[in-house]
Amino acid sequence: MSDTGAVTAATVRPVRRYGWIGLLAAWLGVAWVEMADLPNASLLLFVIPPFELAVWLIALTLTVRLARGAVPTGASAALATAVLLVGVCAWFTNWGLFHPASYWASHRWAFDAVADGVQEGRIGTSREYYGQRLPLHLRDLSTNGRAAVVGRQDDKPVVFLPQWTGIPDDAGGYVYLDAAPRPDLVVDLFGQPVRVAGGQHLGDGWWYILPGN
């Protein structure tokens, strides 16, 4: 091996080693933002979602770059890795407050699981102001990981999954009612009265409502 080749190999090894260390740090960052349940509170709703997406994209980019150099069929491995991770990123990144309908449609099984829990009495029974903690696999549906009861109709709870909360009060997000809401049904979104029927109807008992509806 020439001196140039030896120098190149000696240079690549530590660079690749640092790359794997960076990759581990990036995915630890992803794990942290997913487990921390960073709330979209007040003006933070313009900061937290882009921050979480940036953490995911850094981890995704590093993974794809290292996949290209780790195996002989680097381009194919990178493409497959990118497709997989984009799907994972899309699942765990909540864009509901920016486009409620597409988030609801793409996470339909999770919203259906919440609806089933309400109908079966496992969700929507807590008297806590901000509600009960959702099961771990459903917590991304709510900015605080909770489902709150914000009203009732004919003894059926209206269950709220907040996408953002205001300071000191108000909120917006998804609500579920196992019935058609009466035109005059008003719920309390953490201090802000809102009419359910004035919101965006998504289907199967789900609505997206905001203060002012």
Short mmCIF file of C-alpha atoms in Angstrom, two decimals:
data_model
loop_
_atom_site.label_atom_id
_atom_site.label_comp_id
_atom_site.label_asym_id
_atom_site.label_seq_id
_atom_site.Cartn_x
_atom_site.Cartn_y
_atom_site.Cartn_z
CA MET A 1 0.00 0.00 0.00
CA SER A 2 1.29 3.45 -0.88
CA ASP A 3 1.86 6.08 1.74
CA THR A 4 -1.14 8.00 0.36
CA GLY A 5 -3.39 4.94 0.67
CA ALA A 6 -2.21 4.31 4.21
CA VAL A 7 -2.90 7.89 5.21
CA THR A 8 -6.37 7.77 3.61
CA ALA A 9 -7.31 4.54 5.40
CA ALA A 10 -5.99 5.88 8.68
CA THR A 11 -8.09 9.01 8.21
CA VAL A 12 -11.30 7.25 7.20
CA ARG A 13 -11.37 4.91 10.21
CA PRO A 14 -11.65 7.60 12.92
CA VAL A 15 -14.04 9.64 10.77
CA ARG A 16 -16.31 6.60 10.42
CA ARG A 17 -15.95 5.88 14.14
CA TYR A 18 -16.99 9.43 15.00
CA GLY A 19 -19.85 9.05 12.53
CA TRP A 20 -21.24 6.07 14.44
CA ILE A 21 -20.85 7.99 17.71
CA GLY A 22 -22.75 10.90 16.16
CA LEU A 23 -25.44 8.52 14.93
CA LEU A 24 -25.89 7.09 18.42
CA ALA A 25 -26.14 10.60 19.86
CA ALA A 26 -28.69 11.57 17.21
CA TRP A 27 -30.95 8.60 17.95
CA LEU A 28 -30.63 9.21 21.68
CA GLY A 29 -31.91 12.70 20.91
CA VAL A 30 -34.86 11.19 19.05
CA ALA A 31 -35.61 8.91 22.01
CA TRP A 32 -35.46 11.89 24.35
CA VAL A 33 -37.89 14.09 22.40
CA GLU A 34 -40.32 11.18 22.04
CA MET A 35 -40.24 10.25 25.73
CA ALA A 36 -40.15 13.82 27.08
CA ASP A 37 -43.62 14.76 25.75
CA LEU A 38 -42.52 18.36 25.11
CA PRO A 39 -45.79 20.33 25.26
CA ASN A 40 -46.90 22.74 22.53
CA ALA A 41 -47.64 25.47 25.07
CA SER A 42 -48.46 28.98 23.88
CA LEU A 43 -45.82 30.30 21.42
CA LEU A 44 -43.80 27.09 21.83
CA LEU A 45 -46.20 25.50 19.35
CA PHE A 46 -44.13 27.27 16.67
CA VAL A 47 -40.88 25.94 18.16
CA ILE A 48 -41.42 22.41 19.50
CA PRO A 49 -42.74 20.66 16.34
CA PRO A 50 -39.95 22.05 14.08
CA PHE A 51 -37.38 21.16 16.75
CA GLU A 52 -38.64 17.59 17.00
CA LEU A 53 -38.69 17.26 13.22
CA ALA A 54 -35.12 18.61 13.00
CA VAL A 55 -33.92 16.01 15.54
CA TRP A 56 -35.54 13.26 13.49
CA LEU A 57 -34.08 14.56 10.21
CA ILE A 58 -30.56 14.74 11.65
CA ALA A 59 -30.80 11.12 12.80
CA LEU A 60 -32.30 10.07 9.46
CA THR A 61 -29.61 11.84 7.42
CA LEU A 62 -26.74 10.37 9.45
CA THR A 63 -28.25 6.88 9.21
CA VAL A 64 -28.61 7.07 5.43
CA ARG A 65 -25.08 8.43 4.95
CA LEU A 66 -23.54 5.70 7.08
CA ALA A 67 -25.68 3.03 5.39
CA ARG A 68 -24.23 4.04 2.02
CA GLY A 69 -20.68 3.41 3.22
CA ALA A 70 -21.31 0.40 5.42
CA VAL A 71 -22.35 -2.15 2.79
CA PRO A 72 -21.27 -2.87 -0.80
CA THR A 73 -24.69 -2.03 -2.26
CA GLY A 74 -24.57 1.36 -0.59
CA ALA A 75 -27.08 3.18 -2.79
CA SER A 76 -29.74 0.46 -2.40
CA ALA A 77 -29.17 0.24 1.35
CA ALA A 78 -29.41 4.01 1.68
CA LEU A 79 -32.66 4.15 -0.31
CA ALA A 80 -34.27 1.34 1.70
CA THR A 81 -33.12 2.92 4.96
CA ALA A 82 -34.44 6.33 3.90
CA VAL A 83 -37.87 4.94 2.97
CA LEU A 84 -38.15 3.07 6.26
CA LEU A 85 -37.05 6.00 8.39
CA VAL A 86 -39.23 8.52 6.58
CA GLY A 87 -42.20 6.29 7.42
CA VAL A 88 -41.12 6.03 11.06
CA CYS A 89 -40.54 9.79 11.23
CA ALA A 90 -43.97 10.50 9.71
CA TRP A 91 -45.61 8.22 12.27
CA PHE A 92 -43.96 9.68 15.36
CA THR A 93 -43.92 13.36 14.31
CA ASN A 94 -47.24 15.02 15.14
CA TRP A 95 -48.25 17.64 12.58
CA GLY A 96 -51.90 17.63 13.70
CA LEU A 97 -51.98 21.29 14.68
CA PHE A 98 -50.85 22.27 11.16
CA HIS A 99 -53.07 19.91 9.15
CA PRO A 100 -55.54 18.05 11.39
CA ALA A 101 -57.30 16.03 8.68
CA SER A 102 -54.18 14.41 7.18
CA TYR A 103 -52.75 13.55 10.59
CA TRP A 104 -56.05 12.00 11.66
CA ALA A 105 -56.31 10.01 8.41
CA SER A 106 -52.73 8.73 8.51
CA HIS A 107 -53.00 7.72 12.20
CA ARG A 108 -56.49 6.33 11.91
CA TRP A 109 -55.86 3.06 13.76
CA ALA A 110 -54.54 4.99 16.77
CA PHE A 111 -57.56 7.31 16.86
CA ASP A 112 -59.80 4.27 16.49
CA ALA A 113 -58.02 2.72 19.48
CA VAL A 114 -58.81 5.81 21.55
CA ALA A 115 -62.45 5.69 20.41
CA ASP A 116 -62.66 2.01 21.38
CA GLY A 117 -61.19 2.87 24.78
CA VAL A 118 -63.83 5.54 25.32
CA GLN A 119 -66.67 3.21 24.34
CA GLU A 120 -65.32 0.46 26.59
CA GLY A 121 -64.81 2.78 29.56
CA ARG A 122 -61.01 2.57 29.66
CA ILE A 123 -60.50 6.15 28.44
CA GLY A 124 -62.57 9.17 29.43
CA THR A 125 -63.27 8.23 33.05
CA SER A 126 -60.74 10.43 34.85
CA ARG A 127 -61.85 13.49 36.82
CA GLU A 128 -58.41 15.10 36.56
CA TYR A 129 -58.48 18.52 34.89
CA TYR A 130 -55.95 17.58 32.20
CA GLY A 131 -57.20 14.01 32.05
CA GLN A 132 -55.54 10.61 32.21
CA ARG A 133 -52.35 9.44 30.60
CA LEU A 134 -52.90 7.62 27.35
CA PRO A 135 -51.29 4.21 26.78
CA LEU A 136 -47.67 4.65 25.71
CA HIS A 137 -48.29 3.71 22.06
CA LEU A 138 -51.01 6.38 21.77
CA ARG A 139 -49.41 9.32 23.58
CA ASP A 140 -48.17 11.02 20.41
CA LEU A 141 -51.81 11.83 19.62
CA SER A 142 -51.84 14.46 22.38
CA THR A 143 -49.30 17.19 23.11
CA ASN A 144 -49.30 16.33 26.82
CA GLY A 145 -49.86 12.60 26.35
CA ARG A 146 -53.27 12.84 28.01
CA ALA A 147 -56.97 12.50 27.18
CA ALA A 148 -59.26 14.87 29.08
CA VAL A 149 -63.03 14.83 29.53
CA VAL A 150 -64.17 18.33 28.53
CA GLY A 151 -67.93 17.82 28.43
CA ARG A 152 -70.78 15.35 28.25
CA GLN A 153 -73.83 14.66 26.12
CA ASP A 154 -76.49 12.19 27.26
CA ASP A 155 -74.02 10.85 29.82
CA LYS A 156 -71.42 10.18 27.12
CA PRO A 157 -68.03 11.85 27.62
CA VAL A 158 -66.50 14.25 25.13
CA VAL A 159 -62.82 13.28 25.16
CA PHE A 160 -60.19 15.84 24.21
CA LEU A 161 -56.71 15.22 22.78
CA PRO A 162 -55.02 18.66 22.91
CA GLN A 163 -52.59 19.58 20.15
CA TRP A 164 -51.59 22.81 21.87
CA THR A 165 -52.35 24.59 25.12
CA GLY A 166 -52.39 28.30 25.86
CA ILE A 167 -50.94 30.23 28.77
CA PRO A 168 -52.74 30.80 31.07
CA ASP A 169 -55.70 29.00 29.48
CA ASP A 170 -57.41 27.69 26.30
CA ALA A 171 -56.38 24.91 23.95
CA GLY A 172 -57.18 23.31 20.62
CA GLY A 173 -57.22 19.79 19.27
CA TYR A 174 -59.21 16.65 18.56
CA VAL A 175 -62.38 15.69 20.40
CA TYR A 176 -64.29 12.44 20.28
CA LEU A 177 -67.95 11.84 21.07
CA ASP A 178 -69.70 8.53 20.47
CA ALA A 179 -72.75 10.32 19.03
CA ALA A 180 -73.62 13.24 16.79
CA PRO A 181 -73.09 16.43 18.82
CA ARG A 182 -76.10 18.64 19.31
CA PRO A 183 -75.70 22.08 17.72
CA ASP A 184 -75.62 23.69 21.17
CA LEU A 185 -73.09 21.27 22.74
CA VAL A 186 -70.34 23.39 24.31
CA VAL A 187 -67.17 21.93 25.85
CA ASP A 188 -64.52 23.49 28.06
CA LEU A 189 -61.10 23.53 26.36
CA PHE A 190 -59.13 24.28 29.53
CA GLY A 191 -60.93 27.54 30.25
CA GLN A 192 -62.27 28.32 26.79
CA PRO A 193 -65.89 27.35 25.96
CA VAL A 194 -66.11 25.98 22.41
CA ARG A 195 -69.03 24.62 20.39
CA VAL A 196 -68.18 21.14 19.05
CA ALA A 197 -70.41 21.38 15.96
CA GLY A 198 -68.59 24.55 14.93
CA GLY A 199 -65.33 22.66 14.44
CA GLN A 200 -63.98 20.54 11.59
CA HIS A 201 -65.81 17.22 11.30
CA LEU A 202 -63.35 14.42 10.53
CA GLY A 203 -65.66 11.43 10.77
CA ASP A 204 -66.68 8.57 13.08
CA GLY A 205 -67.22 10.84 16.07
CA TRP A 206 -64.00 12.85 15.67
CA TRP A 207 -63.86 16.65 15.39
CA TYR A 208 -61.04 19.19 15.38
CA ILE A 209 -62.02 22.26 17.37
CA LEU A 210 -60.36 25.54 18.24
CA PRO A 211 -61.24 28.55 20.38
CA GLY A 212 -63.67 30.67 18.43
CA ASN A 213 -65.56 27.72 16.89
#
